[in-house]
PDB file of C-alpha atoms in Angstrom:
ATOM      1  CA  MET A   9      18.132   5.279  14.537  1.00 44.00           C
ATOM      2  CA  ALA A  10      19.064   7.411  11.540  1.00 44.00           C
ATOM      3  CA  GLY A  11      22.336   6.933   9.662  1.00 48.00           C
ATOM      4  CA  VAL A  12      21.898   3.198   9.177  1.00 54.00           C
ATOM      5  CA  THR A  13      23.635   1.876   6.099  1.00 48.00           C
ATOM      6  CA  ALA A  14      21.271  -0.090   3.889  1.00 46.00           C
ATOM      7  CA  PRO A  15      22.166  -2.138   0.815  1.00 46.00           C
ATOM      8  CA  PRO A  16      21.708  -0.314  -2.507  1.00 42.00           C
ATOM      9  CA  HIS A  17      18.760  -2.502  -3.418  1.00 44.00           C
ATOM     10  CA  ALA A  18      16.685  -5.253  -1.878  1.00 43.00           C
ATOM     11  CA  SER A  19      18.030  -8.755  -2.418  1.00 44.00           C
ATOM     12  CA  ASP A  20      16.375 -11.991  -3.429  1.00 55.00           C
ATOM     13  CA  SER A  21      15.264 -12.372   0.181  1.00 57.00           C
ATOM     14  CA  ALA A  22      11.829 -11.238  -0.942  1.00 57.00           C
ATOM     15  CA  ALA A  23      11.471 -15.024  -0.944  1.00 58.00           C
ATOM     16  CA  ARG A  24      11.559 -14.898   2.872  1.00 82.00           C
ATOM     17  CA  TRP A  25       7.988 -13.588   2.914  1.00 90.00           C
ATOM     18  CA  ARG A  26       5.807 -16.407   4.260  1.00 91.00           C
ATOM     19  CA  GLY A  27       2.523 -16.088   6.107  1.00 92.00           C
ATOM     20  CA  ASP A  28      -1.157 -15.363   5.711  1.00 90.00           C
ATOM     21  CA  ALA A  29      -3.010 -12.510   4.029  1.00 88.00           C
ATOM     22  CA  VAL A  30      -6.425 -10.978   4.651  1.00 86.00           C
ATOM     23  CA  PHE A  31      -8.364  -8.994   2.040  1.00 80.00           C
ATOM     24  CA  THR A  32     -11.496  -7.007   2.812  1.00 79.00           C
ATOM     25  CA  PRO A  33     -12.803  -3.820   1.146  1.00 73.00           C
ATOM     26  CA  GLY A  34     -10.339  -1.032   1.927  1.00 78.00           C
ATOM     27  CA  PHE A  35      -8.001  -3.282   3.902  1.00 86.00           C
ATOM     28  CA  MET A  36      -5.186  -5.713   3.098  1.00 89.00           C
ATOM     29  CA  ALA A  37      -2.976  -7.277   5.754  1.00 92.00           C
ATOM     30  CA  PHE A  38      -0.094  -9.740   5.947  1.00 93.00           C
ATOM     31  CA  THR A  39       1.034 -11.630   9.038  1.00 95.00           C
ATOM     32  CA  GLY A  40       4.104 -13.851   9.139  1.00 95.00           C
ATOM     33  CA  ARG A  41       7.736 -13.869   8.094  1.00 94.00           C
ATOM     34  CA  ILE A  42       8.860 -10.577   6.521  1.00 94.00           C
ATOM     35  CA  GLY A  43      11.374 -10.315   3.694  1.00 93.00           C
ATOM     36  CA  ASP A  44      12.837  -7.518   1.601  1.00 94.00           C
ATOM     37  CA  ALA A  45      10.924  -5.252  -0.780  1.00 94.00           C
ATOM     38  CA  ASP A  46      12.544  -3.142  -3.502  1.00 93.00           C
ATOM     39  CA  ARG A  47      11.843   0.588  -3.849  1.00 95.00           C
ATOM     40  CA  HIS A  48       8.112   1.127  -4.221  1.00 95.00           C
ATOM     41  CA  ALA A  49       5.294   3.516  -3.353  1.00 93.00           C
ATOM     42  CA  HIS A  50       1.753   2.363  -2.636  1.00 90.00           C
ATOM     43  CA  ALA A  51      -1.461   4.354  -2.477  1.00 89.00           C
ATOM     44  CA  ALA A  52      -2.374   2.891   0.889  1.00 92.00           C
ATOM     45  CA  VAL A  53      -1.411   3.918   4.396  1.00 95.00           C
ATOM     46  CA  GLN A  54       0.905   1.173   5.653  1.00 96.00           C
ATOM     47  CA  VAL A  55       1.229   0.181   9.287  1.00 96.00           C
ATOM     48  CA  LEU A  56       4.157  -2.106  10.135  1.00 96.00           C
ATOM     49  CA  PHE A  57       4.812  -3.979  13.360  1.00 96.00           C
ATOM     50  CA  VAL A  58       7.789  -6.281  13.955  1.00 97.00           C
ATOM     51  CA  ALA A  59       7.209  -9.039  16.504  1.00 97.00           C
ATOM     52  CA  ARG A  60      10.636 -10.635  16.124  1.00 96.00           C
ATOM     53  CA  GLY A  61      13.831  -9.474  14.465  1.00 95.00           C
ATOM     54  CA  GLY A  62      14.099  -6.086  12.822  1.00 93.00           C
ATOM     55  CA  LEU A  63      14.113  -4.250   9.550  1.00 94.00           C
ATOM     56  CA  VAL A  64      15.546  -1.159   7.919  1.00 97.00           C
ATOM     57  CA  LEU A  65      13.388   1.364   6.081  1.00 98.00           C
ATOM     58  CA  THR A  66      15.069   3.524   3.448  1.00 98.00           C
ATOM     59  CA  ASP A  67      13.337   6.613   2.062  1.00 97.00           C
ATOM     60  CA  ALA A  68      13.631   8.292  -1.349  1.00 96.00           C
ATOM     61  CA  GLN A  69      16.576  10.385  -0.129  1.00 96.00           C
ATOM     62  CA  GLY A  70      18.542   7.258   0.782  1.00 96.00           C
ATOM     63  CA  GLN A  71      18.190   7.833   4.530  1.00 96.00           C
ATOM     64  CA  ALA A  72      17.829   4.537   6.372  1.00 97.00           C
ATOM     65  CA  THR A  73      16.555   3.830   9.859  1.00 97.00           C
ATOM     66  CA  HIS A  74      15.973   0.722  11.951  1.00 97.00           C
ATOM     67  CA  ALA A  75      12.302   0.069  12.636  1.00 96.00           C
ATOM     68  CA  THR A  76      10.272  -2.286  14.766  1.00 96.00           C
ATOM     69  CA  ALA A  77       7.116  -0.297  14.023  1.00 97.00           C
ATOM     70  CA  ALA A  78       6.240   2.321  11.426  1.00 97.00           C
ATOM     71  CA  ILE A  79       3.402   4.249   9.790  1.00 97.00           C
ATOM     72  CA  ILE A  80       4.153   4.935   6.119  1.00 97.00           C
ATOM     73  CA  PRO A  81       1.924   7.471   4.321  1.00 94.00           C
ATOM     74  CA  PRO A  82       0.682   6.925   0.766  1.00 92.00           C
ATOM     75  CA  GLY A  83       2.746   7.922  -2.237  1.00 91.00           C
ATOM     76  CA  VAL A  84       6.183   7.929  -0.583  1.00 94.00           C
ATOM     77  CA  VAL A  85       9.006   5.889  -2.088  1.00 95.00           C
ATOM     78  CA  HIS A  86      10.599   3.440   0.316  1.00 96.00           C
ATOM     79  CA  GLN A  87      12.543   0.197   0.517  1.00 96.00           C
ATOM     80  CA  VAL A  88      12.351  -2.552   3.129  1.00 96.00           C
ATOM     81  CA  THR A  89      15.370  -4.622   4.171  1.00 95.00           C
ATOM     82  CA  ALA A  90      14.625  -7.291   6.775  1.00 95.00           C
ATOM     83  CA  GLU A  91      16.979  -9.180   9.054  1.00 93.00           C
ATOM     84  CA  PRO A  92      16.821 -12.970   8.634  1.00 92.00           C
ATOM     85  CA  GLY A  93      14.060 -14.425  10.798  1.00 92.00           C
ATOM     86  CA  THR A  94      12.062 -11.202  11.013  1.00 95.00           C
ATOM     87  CA  SER A  95       8.335 -11.683  11.475  1.00 96.00           C
ATOM     88  CA  GLY A  96       5.420  -9.390  12.151  1.00 96.00           C
ATOM     89  CA  PHE A  97       2.406  -7.649  10.706  1.00 95.00           C
ATOM     90  CA  ALA A  98       1.885  -5.312   7.747  1.00 95.00           C
ATOM     91  CA  ALA A  99      -1.465  -3.648   7.082  1.00 95.00           C
ATOM     92  CA  PHE A 100      -2.417  -1.595   4.024  1.00 94.00           C
ATOM     93  CA  LEU A 101      -5.302   0.766   4.725  1.00 93.00           C
ATOM     94  CA  ASP A 102      -7.479   2.566   2.204  1.00 88.00           C
ATOM     95  CA  PRO A 103      -6.360   6.211   2.655  1.00 85.00           C
ATOM     96  CA  ASP A 104      -9.991   7.332   2.772  1.00 81.00           C
ATOM     97  CA  SER A 105     -10.842   5.097   5.733  1.00 84.00           C
ATOM     98  CA  ALA A 106     -11.234   6.342   9.301  1.00 85.00           C
ATOM     99  CA  THR A 107      -8.497   3.942  10.420  1.00 89.00           C
ATOM    100  CA  ALA A 108      -6.056   5.346   7.880  1.00 90.00           C
ATOM    101  CA  ARG A 109      -6.868   8.926   8.911  1.00 88.00           C
ATOM    102  CA  ALA A 110      -6.209   8.011  12.523  1.00 91.00           C
ATOM    103  CA  ALA A 111      -2.859   6.516  11.559  1.00 93.00           C
ATOM    104  CA  LEU A 112      -1.913   9.553   9.465  1.00 91.00           C
ATOM    105  CA  ALA A 113      -2.789  11.787  12.406  1.00 91.00           C
ATOM    106  CA  ARG A 114       0.329  10.416  14.053  1.00 93.00           C
ATOM    107  CA  LEU A 115       2.405  11.963  11.247  1.00 93.00           C
ATOM    108  CA  ALA A 116       0.957  15.465  11.574  1.00 91.00           C
ATOM    109  CA  GLY A 117       3.748  18.005  11.873  1.00 92.00           C
ATOM    110  CA  LEU A 118       6.438  15.560  10.735  1.00 94.00           C
ATOM    111  CA  PRO A 119       8.141  15.457   7.300  1.00 95.00           C
ATOM    112  CA  GLY A 120       6.084  12.745   5.643  1.00 93.00           C
ATOM    113  CA  GLU A 121       8.741  11.553   3.195  1.00 95.00           C
ATOM    114  CA  ALA A 122      11.368  10.881   5.872  1.00 97.00           C
ATOM    115  CA  ALA A 123      11.871   7.344   7.171  1.00 97.00           C
ATOM    116  CA  THR A 124      12.617   8.670  10.653  1.00 97.00           C
ATOM    117  CA  SER A 125       9.151  10.255  10.734  1.00 97.00           C
ATOM    118  CA  TRP A 126       7.468   6.919   9.971  1.00 97.00           C
ATOM    119  CA  VAL A 127       9.113   5.394  13.029  1.00 97.00           C
ATOM    120  CA  THR A 128       8.607   8.436  15.260  1.00 96.00           C
ATOM    121  CA  ALA A 129       4.885   8.375  14.443  1.00 96.00           C
ATOM    122  CA  THR A 130       4.515   5.108  16.355  1.00 95.00           C
ATOM    123  CA  SER A 131       5.987   6.497  19.580  1.00 90.00           C
ATOM    124  CA  PRO A 132       3.553   6.903  22.505  1.00 83.00           C
ATOM    125  CA  ARG A 133       2.154  10.389  23.032  1.00 69.00           C
ATOM    126  CA  SER A 134      -0.231  11.889  25.513  1.00 61.00           C
ATOM    127  CA  PRO A 135      -3.933  11.953  24.513  1.00 58.00           C
ATOM    128  CA  GLU A 136      -3.773  15.747  24.541  1.00 54.00           C
ATOM    129  CA  SER A 137      -1.010  15.862  21.915  1.00 53.00           C
ATOM    130  CA  PRO A 138      -1.728  18.621  19.367  1.00 48.00           C
ATOM    131  CA  LEU A 139      -0.277  16.390  16.651  1.00 46.00           C
ATOM    132  CA  ASP A 140      -3.064  13.874  17.194  1.00 47.00           C
ATOM    133  CA  SER A 141      -5.824  16.452  17.188  1.00 45.00           C
ATOM    134  CA  LEU A 142      -4.642  18.036  13.944  1.00 43.00           C
ATOM    135  CA  GLY A 143      -4.874  14.805  11.981  1.00 44.00           C
ATOM    136  CA  ALA A 144      -7.931  13.416  13.723  1.00 44.00           C
ATOM    137  CA  ALA A 145      -9.950  16.494  12.818  1.00 42.00           C
ATOM    138  CA  ARG A 146      -9.561  15.828   9.103  1.00 50.00           C
ATOM    139  CA  ARG A 147     -12.719  14.425   7.490  1.00 52.00           C
ATOM    140  CA  ARG A 148     -13.893  14.113   3.928  1.00 54.00           C
ATOM    141  CA  SER A 149     -16.353  16.918   3.155  1.00 64.00           C
ATOM    142  CA  HIS A 150     -16.761  17.058  -0.640  1.00 81.00           C
ATOM    143  CA  PRO A 151     -19.776  14.974  -1.759  1.00 86.00           C
ATOM    144  CA  ALA A 152     -18.298  14.408  -5.230  1.00 87.00           C
ATOM    145  CA  VAL A 153     -15.437  12.423  -3.698  1.00 89.00           C
ATOM    146  CA  ALA A 154     -17.802  10.044  -1.929  1.00 87.00           C
ATOM    147  CA  ASP A 155     -19.761   9.657  -5.158  1.00 90.00           C
ATOM    148  CA  ALA A 156     -16.582   9.073  -7.172  1.00 91.00           C
ATOM    149  CA  LEU A 157     -15.318   6.399  -4.768  1.00 88.00           C
ATOM    150  CA  ARG A 158     -18.645   4.591  -4.879  1.00 87.00           C
ATOM    151  CA  VAL A 159     -18.828   4.673  -8.687  1.00 91.00           C
ATOM    152  CA  ALA A 160     -15.172   3.683  -9.149  1.00 89.00           C
ATOM    153  CA  ALA A 161     -15.411   0.749  -6.736  1.00 83.00           C
ATOM    154  CA  GLY A 162     -18.324  -0.755  -8.657  1.00 84.00           C
ATOM    155  CA  TRP A 163     -16.988  -0.123 -12.173  1.00 87.00           C
ATOM    156  CA  PRO A 164     -16.647  -3.364 -14.226  1.00 83.00           C
ATOM    157  CA  GLY A 165     -13.021  -4.235 -14.925  1.00 80.00           C
ATOM    158  CA  GLY A 166     -11.638  -1.966 -12.255  1.00 83.00           C
ATOM    159  CA  PRO A 167     -11.893   1.803 -11.649  1.00 91.00           C
ATOM    160  CA  PRO A 168     -12.285   3.853 -14.854  1.00 92.00           C
ATOM    161  CA  SER A 169     -10.059   6.638 -16.142  1.00 94.00           C
ATOM    162  CA  LEU A 170     -10.234  10.004 -14.413  1.00 95.00           C
ATOM    163  CA  VAL A 171     -12.011  11.507 -17.438  1.00 96.00           C
ATOM    164  CA  GLU A 172     -14.685   8.783 -17.426  1.00 95.00           C
ATOM    165  CA  LEU A 173     -15.203   9.079 -13.692  1.00 95.00           C
ATOM    166  CA  ALA A 174     -15.387  12.884 -13.788  1.00 95.00           C
ATOM    167  CA  ALA A 175     -18.070  12.730 -16.468  1.00 94.00           C
ATOM    168  CA  ARG A 176     -20.038  10.274 -14.350  1.00 93.00           C
ATOM    169  CA  VAL A 177     -20.032  12.506 -11.264  1.00 92.00           C
ATOM    170  CA  GLY A 178     -20.585  15.731 -13.208  1.00 93.00           C
ATOM    171  CA  MET A 179     -17.263  17.447 -12.576  1.00 93.00           C
ATOM    172  CA  SER A 180     -14.271  18.443 -14.678  1.00 95.00           C
ATOM    173  CA  ALA A 181     -11.371  15.998 -14.590  1.00 95.00           C
ATOM    174  CA  SER A 182      -8.955  18.630 -13.273  1.00 95.00           C
ATOM    175  CA  ARG A 183     -11.297  19.631 -10.443  1.00 94.00           C
ATOM    176  CA  LEU A 184     -11.984  16.033  -9.467  1.00 94.00           C
ATOM    177  CA  ALA A 185      -8.263  15.282  -9.444  1.00 94.00           C
ATOM    178  CA  HIS A 186      -7.689  18.214  -7.086  1.00 93.00           C
ATOM    179  CA  VAL A 187     -10.436  17.424  -4.570  1.00 92.00           C
ATOM    180  CA  PHE A 188      -9.697  13.688  -4.689  1.00 91.00           C
ATOM    181  CA  THR A 189      -6.059  14.225  -3.745  1.00 89.00           C
ATOM    182  CA  ALA A 190      -6.944  16.784  -1.083  1.00 86.00           C
ATOM    183  CA  GLU A 191      -9.554  14.602   0.625  1.00 84.00           C
ATOM    184  CA  VAL A 192      -8.338  11.050   0.067  1.00 83.00           C
ATOM    185  CA  GLY A 193      -4.649  11.800   0.541  1.00 77.00           C
ATOM    186  CA  SER A 194      -3.637  10.032  -2.664  1.00 82.00           C
ATOM    187  CA  GLY A 195      -3.912  11.013  -6.312  1.00 89.00           C
ATOM    188  CA  TYR A 196      -6.638   9.268  -8.300  1.00 92.00           C
ATOM    189  CA  ALA A 197      -4.179   7.546 -10.658  1.00 92.00           C
ATOM    190  CA  ALA A 198      -2.304   6.000  -7.737  1.00 89.00           C
ATOM    191  CA  TRP A 199      -5.523   4.992  -5.971  1.00 90.00           C
ATOM    192  CA  ARG A 200      -6.810   3.446  -9.209  1.00 92.00           C
ATOM    193  CA  ARG A 201      -3.678   1.327  -9.695  1.00 91.00           C
ATOM    194  CA  TRP A 202      -3.771   0.194  -6.066  1.00 90.00           C
ATOM    195  CA  THR A 203      -7.446  -0.768  -6.289  1.00 89.00           C
ATOM    196  CA  ARG A 204      -6.841  -2.678  -9.511  1.00 91.00           C
ATOM    197  CA  LEU A 205      -3.964  -4.587  -7.914  1.00 91.00           C
ATOM    198  CA  GLN A 206      -6.177  -5.586  -4.992  1.00 88.00           C
ATOM    199  CA  ARG A 207      -8.841  -6.772  -7.428  1.00 89.00           C
ATOM    200  CA  GLY A 208      -6.250  -8.831  -9.287  1.00 90.00           C
ATOM    201  CA  PHE A 209      -5.134 -10.510  -6.062  1.00 88.00           C
ATOM    202  CA  THR A 210      -8.747 -11.350  -5.264  1.00 86.00           C
ATOM    203  CA  VAL A 211      -9.148 -13.115  -8.628  1.00 89.00           C
ATOM    204  CA  VAL A 212      -6.003 -15.175  -8.017  1.00 86.00           C
ATOM    205  CA  ARG A 213      -7.082 -16.031  -4.489  1.00 82.00           C
ATOM    206  CA  GLU A 214     -10.306 -17.400  -5.961  1.00 85.00           C
ATOM    207  CA  GLY A 215      -8.353 -19.678  -8.311  1.00 85.00           C
ATOM    208  CA  GLY A 216      -7.751 -17.510 -11.379  1.00 89.00           C
ATOM    209  CA  SER A 217      -4.457 -17.299 -13.261  1.00 91.00           C
ATOM    210  CA  LEU A 218      -2.316 -14.174 -13.372  1.00 91.00           C
ATOM    211  CA  THR A 219      -3.537 -13.546 -16.920  1.00 93.00           C
ATOM    212  CA  GLU A 220      -7.174 -13.842 -15.817  1.00 94.00           C
ATOM    213  CA  ALA A 221      -6.459 -11.584 -12.857  1.00 92.00           C
ATOM    214  CA  ALA A 222      -4.818  -8.984 -15.082  1.00 93.00           C
ATOM    215  CA  HIS A 223      -7.773  -8.830 -17.460  1.00 91.00           C
ATOM    216  CA  ALA A 224     -10.367  -8.805 -14.673  1.00 91.00           C
ATOM    217  CA  ALA A 225      -8.596  -5.908 -12.942  1.00 90.00           C
ATOM    218  CA  GLY A 226      -8.143  -3.793 -16.058  1.00 89.00           C
ATOM    219  CA  PHE A 227      -4.455  -4.440 -16.789  1.00 92.00           C
ATOM    220  CA  ALA A 228      -3.325  -4.974 -20.387  1.00 91.00           C
ATOM    221  CA  ASP A 229      -1.714  -8.329 -19.586  1.00 93.00           C
ATOM    222  CA  SER A 230       0.091 -10.251 -16.847  1.00 92.00           C
ATOM    223  CA  ALA A 231       3.326  -8.337 -17.546  1.00 94.00           C
ATOM    224  CA  HIS A 232       1.489  -5.086 -16.837  1.00 94.00           C
ATOM    225  CA  LEU A 233       0.143  -6.579 -13.600  1.00 94.00           C
ATOM    226  CA  THR A 234       3.621  -7.749 -12.591  1.00 93.00           C
ATOM    227  CA  ARG A 235       5.198  -4.363 -13.286  1.00 94.00           C
ATOM    228  CA  THR A 236       2.505  -2.576 -11.289  1.00 93.00           C
ATOM    229  CA  CYS A 237       2.840  -5.019  -8.388  1.00 93.00           C
ATOM    230  CA  ARG A 238       6.588  -4.386  -8.150  1.00 92.00           C
ATOM    231  CA  GLU A 239       6.036  -0.622  -8.247  1.00 92.00           C
ATOM    232  CA  LEU A 240       3.360  -0.714  -5.528  1.00 92.00           C
ATOM    233  CA  ILE A 241       4.588  -3.341  -3.057  1.00 92.00           C
ATOM    234  CA  GLY A 242       8.190  -4.049  -4.092  1.00 91.00           C
ATOM    235  CA  ILE A 243       7.801  -7.739  -4.977  1.00 90.00           C
ATOM    236  CA  THR A 244       6.329  -9.655  -7.912  1.00 89.00           C
ATOM    237  CA  PRO A 245       2.824 -11.180  -7.923  1.00 88.00           C
ATOM    238  CA  THR A 246       4.380 -14.655  -7.877  1.00 87.00           C
ATOM    239  CA  GLU A 247       6.435 -13.781  -4.789  1.00 88.00           C
ATOM    240  CA  ALA A 248       3.312 -12.352  -3.146  1.00 88.00           C
ATOM    241  CA  LEU A 249       1.291 -15.483  -3.941  1.00 84.00           C
ATOM    242  CA  ILE A 250       3.998 -17.780  -2.575  1.00 86.00           C
ATOM    243  CA  ALA A 251       4.301 -15.581   0.529  1.00 87.00           C
ATOM    244  CA  THR A 252       0.606 -15.954   1.298  1.00 84.00           C
ATOM    245  CA  GLY A 253       0.480 -19.679   0.544  1.00 80.00           C
ATOM    246  CA  TRP A 254      -1.763 -19.255  -2.513  1.00 74.00           C
ATOM    247  CA  ARG A 255       0.967 -20.746  -4.699  1.00 75.00           C
ATOM    248  CA  PRO A 256       3.589 -23.368  -3.709  1.00 77.00           C
ATOM    249  CA  PRO A 257       7.282 -22.413  -3.626  1.00 75.00           C
ATOM    250  CA  PRO A 258       9.180 -23.406  -6.790  1.00 69.00           C
ATOM    251  CA  ALA A 259      10.792 -26.427  -5.083  1.00 62.00           C
ATOM    252  CA  GLN A 260       7.319 -27.848  -4.439  1.00 52.00           C
ATOM    253  CA  VAL A 261       6.160 -27.569  -8.048  1.00 46.00           C
ATOM    254  CA  SER A 262       6.278 -30.960  -9.768  1.00 45.00           C
TER     255      SER A 262
END
């Protein structure tokens, strides 16, 4: 599967994305037609499944591999290039969730930044596999992290800065940053941006404009929201809204 030649960047076929999206706390999922996504890195654990067609995943080193299923850990740069007519399922899991930890257990012992590992992680293994037991045993143990997640999730305007959050939970910012990354699997800054993006999408889904969504989620403006969206999921907010049916395609706009 390795050695596949991928285009240098994703094309305008991000417009191929068409389907339905589901948002619940700690979980975002898309089902439908899959398109391309430029280089990006999200704070979630991504699980991909292709029902029809195929796609190529390219990692930060430029190594590309065909994939019909993949588990992509948080914080790794990757690009998606889909064959025309590809459809399937993409789930984004909060890295602190039990489901995400179970998915990451499949990557134990594999180089996490390699595209080949993301595909290998979906291969069947025996229940007694030591790779599964290593990841499954991991559980959050630091009470400050649970407290920080609870406070950040309920903060008006999106999660606060690390300094503000550390003061709220009674810990130094540097210490909180360390334990947060160790136990959640993603740095606080990345988790904060991801959570804000999800909040912005929720505002739009409920009828708000991109500007309203940006302000409600703690972004400076809609341009800031758009830039963050491209960095985290590889497409623009407008492309994401059209893909999920929350906005009509340009040809349908009167």
